PDB file of C-alpha atoms in Angstrom:
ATOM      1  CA  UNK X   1       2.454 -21.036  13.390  1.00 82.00           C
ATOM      2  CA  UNK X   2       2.049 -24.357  11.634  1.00 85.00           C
ATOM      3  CA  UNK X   3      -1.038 -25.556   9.799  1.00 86.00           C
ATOM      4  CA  UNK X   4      -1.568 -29.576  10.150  1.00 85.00           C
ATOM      5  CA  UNK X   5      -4.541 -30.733   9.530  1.00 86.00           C
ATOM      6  CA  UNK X   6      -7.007 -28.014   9.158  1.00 83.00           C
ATOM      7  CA  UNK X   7      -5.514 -26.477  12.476  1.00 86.00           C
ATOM      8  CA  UNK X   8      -2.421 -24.142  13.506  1.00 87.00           C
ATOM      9  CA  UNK X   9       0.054 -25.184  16.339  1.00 88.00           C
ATOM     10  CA  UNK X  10       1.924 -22.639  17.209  1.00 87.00           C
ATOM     11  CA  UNK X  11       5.770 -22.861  16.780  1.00 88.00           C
ATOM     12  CA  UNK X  12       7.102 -19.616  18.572  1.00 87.00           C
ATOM     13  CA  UNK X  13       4.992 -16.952  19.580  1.00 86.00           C
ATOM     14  CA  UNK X  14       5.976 -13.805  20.960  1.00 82.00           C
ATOM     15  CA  UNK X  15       4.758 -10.869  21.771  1.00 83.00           C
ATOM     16  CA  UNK X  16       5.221  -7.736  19.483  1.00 81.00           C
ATOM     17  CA  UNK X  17       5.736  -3.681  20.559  1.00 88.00           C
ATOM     18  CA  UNK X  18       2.831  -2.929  21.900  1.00 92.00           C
ATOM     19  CA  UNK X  19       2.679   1.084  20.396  1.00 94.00           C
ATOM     20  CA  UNK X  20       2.112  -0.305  17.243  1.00 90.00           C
ATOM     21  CA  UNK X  21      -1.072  -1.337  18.474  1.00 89.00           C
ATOM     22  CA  UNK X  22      -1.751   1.836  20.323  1.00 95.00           C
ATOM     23  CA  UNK X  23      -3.887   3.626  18.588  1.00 96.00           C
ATOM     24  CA  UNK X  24      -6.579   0.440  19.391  1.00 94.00           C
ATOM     25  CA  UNK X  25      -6.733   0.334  22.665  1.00 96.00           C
ATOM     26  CA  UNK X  26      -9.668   2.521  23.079  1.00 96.00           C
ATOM     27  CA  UNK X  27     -11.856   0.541  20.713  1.00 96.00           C
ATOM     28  CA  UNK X  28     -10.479  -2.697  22.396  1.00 94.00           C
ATOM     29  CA  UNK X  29     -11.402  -1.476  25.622  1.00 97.00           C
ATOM     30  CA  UNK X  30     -14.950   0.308  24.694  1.00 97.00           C
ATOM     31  CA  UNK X  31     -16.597  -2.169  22.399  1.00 96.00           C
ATOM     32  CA  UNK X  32     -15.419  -5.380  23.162  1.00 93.00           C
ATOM     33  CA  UNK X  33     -14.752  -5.101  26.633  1.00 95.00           C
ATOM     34  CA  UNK X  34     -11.049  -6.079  26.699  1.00 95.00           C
ATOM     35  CA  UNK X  35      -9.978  -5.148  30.466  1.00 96.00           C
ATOM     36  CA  UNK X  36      -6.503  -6.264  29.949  1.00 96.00           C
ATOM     37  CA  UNK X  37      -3.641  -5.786  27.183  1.00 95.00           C
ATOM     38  CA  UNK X  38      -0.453  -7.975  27.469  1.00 93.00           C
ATOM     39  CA  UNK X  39       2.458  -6.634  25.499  1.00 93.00           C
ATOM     40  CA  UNK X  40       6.112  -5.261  25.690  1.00 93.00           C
ATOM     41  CA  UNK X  41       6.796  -1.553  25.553  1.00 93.00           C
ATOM     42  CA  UNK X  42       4.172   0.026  27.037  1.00 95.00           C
ATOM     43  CA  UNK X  43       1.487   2.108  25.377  1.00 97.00           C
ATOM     44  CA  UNK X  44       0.801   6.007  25.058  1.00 98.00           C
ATOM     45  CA  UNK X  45      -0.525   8.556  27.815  1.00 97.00           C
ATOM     46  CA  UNK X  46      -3.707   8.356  26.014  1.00 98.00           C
ATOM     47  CA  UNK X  47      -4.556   4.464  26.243  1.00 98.00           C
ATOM     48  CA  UNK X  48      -3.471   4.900  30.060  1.00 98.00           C
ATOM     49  CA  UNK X  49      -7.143   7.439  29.544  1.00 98.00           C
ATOM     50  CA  UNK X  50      -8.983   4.669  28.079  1.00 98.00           C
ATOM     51  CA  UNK X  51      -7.562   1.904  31.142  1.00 98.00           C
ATOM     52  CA  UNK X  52      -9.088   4.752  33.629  1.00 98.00           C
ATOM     53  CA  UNK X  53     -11.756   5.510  31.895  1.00 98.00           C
ATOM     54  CA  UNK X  54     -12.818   1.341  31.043  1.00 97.00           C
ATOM     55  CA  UNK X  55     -11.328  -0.007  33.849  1.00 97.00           C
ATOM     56  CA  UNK X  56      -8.179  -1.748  32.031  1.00 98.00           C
ATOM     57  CA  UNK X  57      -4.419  -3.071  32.600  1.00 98.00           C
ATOM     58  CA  UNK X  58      -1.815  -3.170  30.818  1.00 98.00           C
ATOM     59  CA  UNK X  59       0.288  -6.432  31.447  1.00 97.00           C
ATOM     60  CA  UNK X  60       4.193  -6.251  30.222  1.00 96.00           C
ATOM     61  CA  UNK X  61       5.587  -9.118  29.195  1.00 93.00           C
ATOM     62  CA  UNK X  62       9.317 -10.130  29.060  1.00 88.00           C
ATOM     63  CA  UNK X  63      10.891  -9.438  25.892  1.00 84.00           C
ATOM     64  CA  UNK X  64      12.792 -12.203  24.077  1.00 85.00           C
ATOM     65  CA  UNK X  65      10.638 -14.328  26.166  1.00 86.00           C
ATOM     66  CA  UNK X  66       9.088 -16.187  22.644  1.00 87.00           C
ATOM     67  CA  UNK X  67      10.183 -19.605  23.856  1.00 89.00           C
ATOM     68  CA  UNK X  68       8.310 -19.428  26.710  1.00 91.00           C
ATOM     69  CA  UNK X  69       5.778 -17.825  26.141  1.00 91.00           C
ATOM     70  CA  UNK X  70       5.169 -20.892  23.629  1.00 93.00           C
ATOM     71  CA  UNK X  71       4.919 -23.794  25.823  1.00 93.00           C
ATOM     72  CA  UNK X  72       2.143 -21.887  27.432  1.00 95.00           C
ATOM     73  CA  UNK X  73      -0.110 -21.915  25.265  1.00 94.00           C
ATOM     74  CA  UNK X  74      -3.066 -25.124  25.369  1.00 94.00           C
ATOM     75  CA  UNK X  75      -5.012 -24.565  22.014  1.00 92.00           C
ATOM     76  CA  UNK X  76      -5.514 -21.760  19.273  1.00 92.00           C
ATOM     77  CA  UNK X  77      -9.135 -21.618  20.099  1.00 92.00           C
ATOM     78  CA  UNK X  78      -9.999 -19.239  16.758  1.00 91.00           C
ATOM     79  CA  UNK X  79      -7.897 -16.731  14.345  1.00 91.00           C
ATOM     80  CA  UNK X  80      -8.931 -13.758  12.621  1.00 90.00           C
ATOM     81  CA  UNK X  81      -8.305 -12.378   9.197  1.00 89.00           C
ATOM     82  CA  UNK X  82      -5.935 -14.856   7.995  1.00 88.00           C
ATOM     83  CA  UNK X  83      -4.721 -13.077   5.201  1.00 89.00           C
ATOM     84  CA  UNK X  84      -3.015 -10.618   7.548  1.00 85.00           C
ATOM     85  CA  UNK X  85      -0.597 -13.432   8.294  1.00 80.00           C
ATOM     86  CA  UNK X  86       1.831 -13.262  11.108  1.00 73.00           C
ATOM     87  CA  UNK X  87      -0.562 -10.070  11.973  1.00 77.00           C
ATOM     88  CA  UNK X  88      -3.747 -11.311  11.762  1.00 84.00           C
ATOM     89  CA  UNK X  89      -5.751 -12.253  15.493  1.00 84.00           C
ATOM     90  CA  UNK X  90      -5.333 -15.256  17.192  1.00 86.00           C
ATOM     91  CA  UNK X  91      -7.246 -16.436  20.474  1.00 90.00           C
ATOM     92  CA  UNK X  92      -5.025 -18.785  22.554  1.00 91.00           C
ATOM     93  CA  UNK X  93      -6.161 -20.788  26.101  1.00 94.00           C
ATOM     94  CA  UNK X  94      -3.420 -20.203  27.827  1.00 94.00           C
ATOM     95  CA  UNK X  95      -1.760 -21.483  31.305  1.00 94.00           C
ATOM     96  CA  UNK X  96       0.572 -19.790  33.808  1.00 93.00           C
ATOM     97  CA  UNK X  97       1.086 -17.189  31.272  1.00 92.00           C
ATOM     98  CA  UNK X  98       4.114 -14.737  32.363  1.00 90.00           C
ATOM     99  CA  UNK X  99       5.838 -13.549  34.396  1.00 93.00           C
ATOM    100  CA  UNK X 100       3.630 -10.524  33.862  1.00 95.00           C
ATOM    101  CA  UNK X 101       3.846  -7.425  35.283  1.00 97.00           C
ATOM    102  CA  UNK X 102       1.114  -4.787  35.603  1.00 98.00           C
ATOM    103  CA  UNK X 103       2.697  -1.927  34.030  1.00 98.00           C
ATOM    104  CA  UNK X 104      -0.021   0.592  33.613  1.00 98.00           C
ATOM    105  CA  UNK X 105      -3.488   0.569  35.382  1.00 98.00           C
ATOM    106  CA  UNK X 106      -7.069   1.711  35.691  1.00 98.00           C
ATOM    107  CA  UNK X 107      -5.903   3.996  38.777  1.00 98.00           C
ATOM    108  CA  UNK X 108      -3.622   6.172  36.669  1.00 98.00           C
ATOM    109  CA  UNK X 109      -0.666   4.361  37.301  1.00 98.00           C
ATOM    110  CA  UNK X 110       1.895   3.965  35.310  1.00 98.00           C
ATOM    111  CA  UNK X 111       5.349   1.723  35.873  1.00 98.00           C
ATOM    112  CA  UNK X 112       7.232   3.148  32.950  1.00 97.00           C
ATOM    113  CA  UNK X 113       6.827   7.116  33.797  1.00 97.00           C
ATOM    114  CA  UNK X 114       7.626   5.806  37.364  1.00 98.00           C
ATOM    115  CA  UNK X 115      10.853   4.326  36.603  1.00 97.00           C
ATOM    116  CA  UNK X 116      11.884   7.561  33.797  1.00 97.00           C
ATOM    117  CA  UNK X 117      11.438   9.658  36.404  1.00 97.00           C
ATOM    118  CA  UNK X 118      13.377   7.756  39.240  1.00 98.00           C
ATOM    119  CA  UNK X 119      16.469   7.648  36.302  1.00 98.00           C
ATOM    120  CA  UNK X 120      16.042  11.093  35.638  1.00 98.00           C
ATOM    121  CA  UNK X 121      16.085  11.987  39.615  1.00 97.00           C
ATOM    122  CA  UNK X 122      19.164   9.611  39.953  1.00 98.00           C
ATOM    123  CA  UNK X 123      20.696  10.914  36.924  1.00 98.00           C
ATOM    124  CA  UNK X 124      20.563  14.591  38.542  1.00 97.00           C
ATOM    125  CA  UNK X 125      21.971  13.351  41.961  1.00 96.00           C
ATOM    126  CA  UNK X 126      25.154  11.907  40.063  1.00 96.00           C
ATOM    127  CA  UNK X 127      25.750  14.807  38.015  1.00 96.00           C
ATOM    128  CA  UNK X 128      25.840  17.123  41.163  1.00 95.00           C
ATOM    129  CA  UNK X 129      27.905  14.467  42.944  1.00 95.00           C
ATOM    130  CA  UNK X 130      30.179  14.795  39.774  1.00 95.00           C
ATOM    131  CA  UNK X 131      30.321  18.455  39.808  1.00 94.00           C
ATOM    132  CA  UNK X 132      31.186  18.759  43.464  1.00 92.00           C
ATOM    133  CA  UNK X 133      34.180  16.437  42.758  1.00 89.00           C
ATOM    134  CA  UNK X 134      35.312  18.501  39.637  1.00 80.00           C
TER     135      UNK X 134
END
């Protein structure tokens, strides 16, 4: 972010790992009424709860996607504590923002146990492929 002129423009924003923010979620959800949480990573068994339990989404983001994700963004419409700088909370108007992908949901579901367990299934399968060969 660059400050000209009493306002920030934003020079390359991207998206951080999402579990450092886990522990959040619930208060995000509960008392502010956040119903969706863009991010890269995913976030823990117990924030897919709290997107059941509020109704919520978890959006992944690409990674490495900074660039991008950039030239979306209209206006900073606020910021929050400042002095947290790069860490501190920023309110963007966005447009066309992604690709996203709904990774976890309100209905339980959750893309990145889906795809561990279709890698561990396939992992299995080769292995006994291997051993038959052996």
């Amino acid at each position: 972010m660059k400050k000209a002129g009493g306002r920030y423009e934003p020079l390359s924003v991207g998206t951080t790992t999402s579990m450092r923010m886990d522990r959040f979620t619930g208060g995000l959800l509960e008392r502010y009424g956040v119903r969706a949480v863009i991010g890269k990573g995913g976030l823990s068994g117990e924030s897919l709860k709290q997107f059941e339990r509020h109704g919520g989404v978890y959006l992944a983001i690409t990674g490495g996607a900074a660039a991008l994700e950039t030239t979306q963004i209209e206006a900073i419409e606020a910021v929050w504590w400042e002095d947290l700088m790069p860490e501190c909370l920023w309110q963007f108007r966005v447009r066309g923002l992604g690709p996203l992908t709904v990774a976890m949901d309100s209905h339980g579901g959750n893309l990145y146990a889906d795809v561990k367990a279709e890698a561990r299934r396939r992992l299995e399968e080769i292995l006994t492929r291997l051993e038959k060969r052996a």
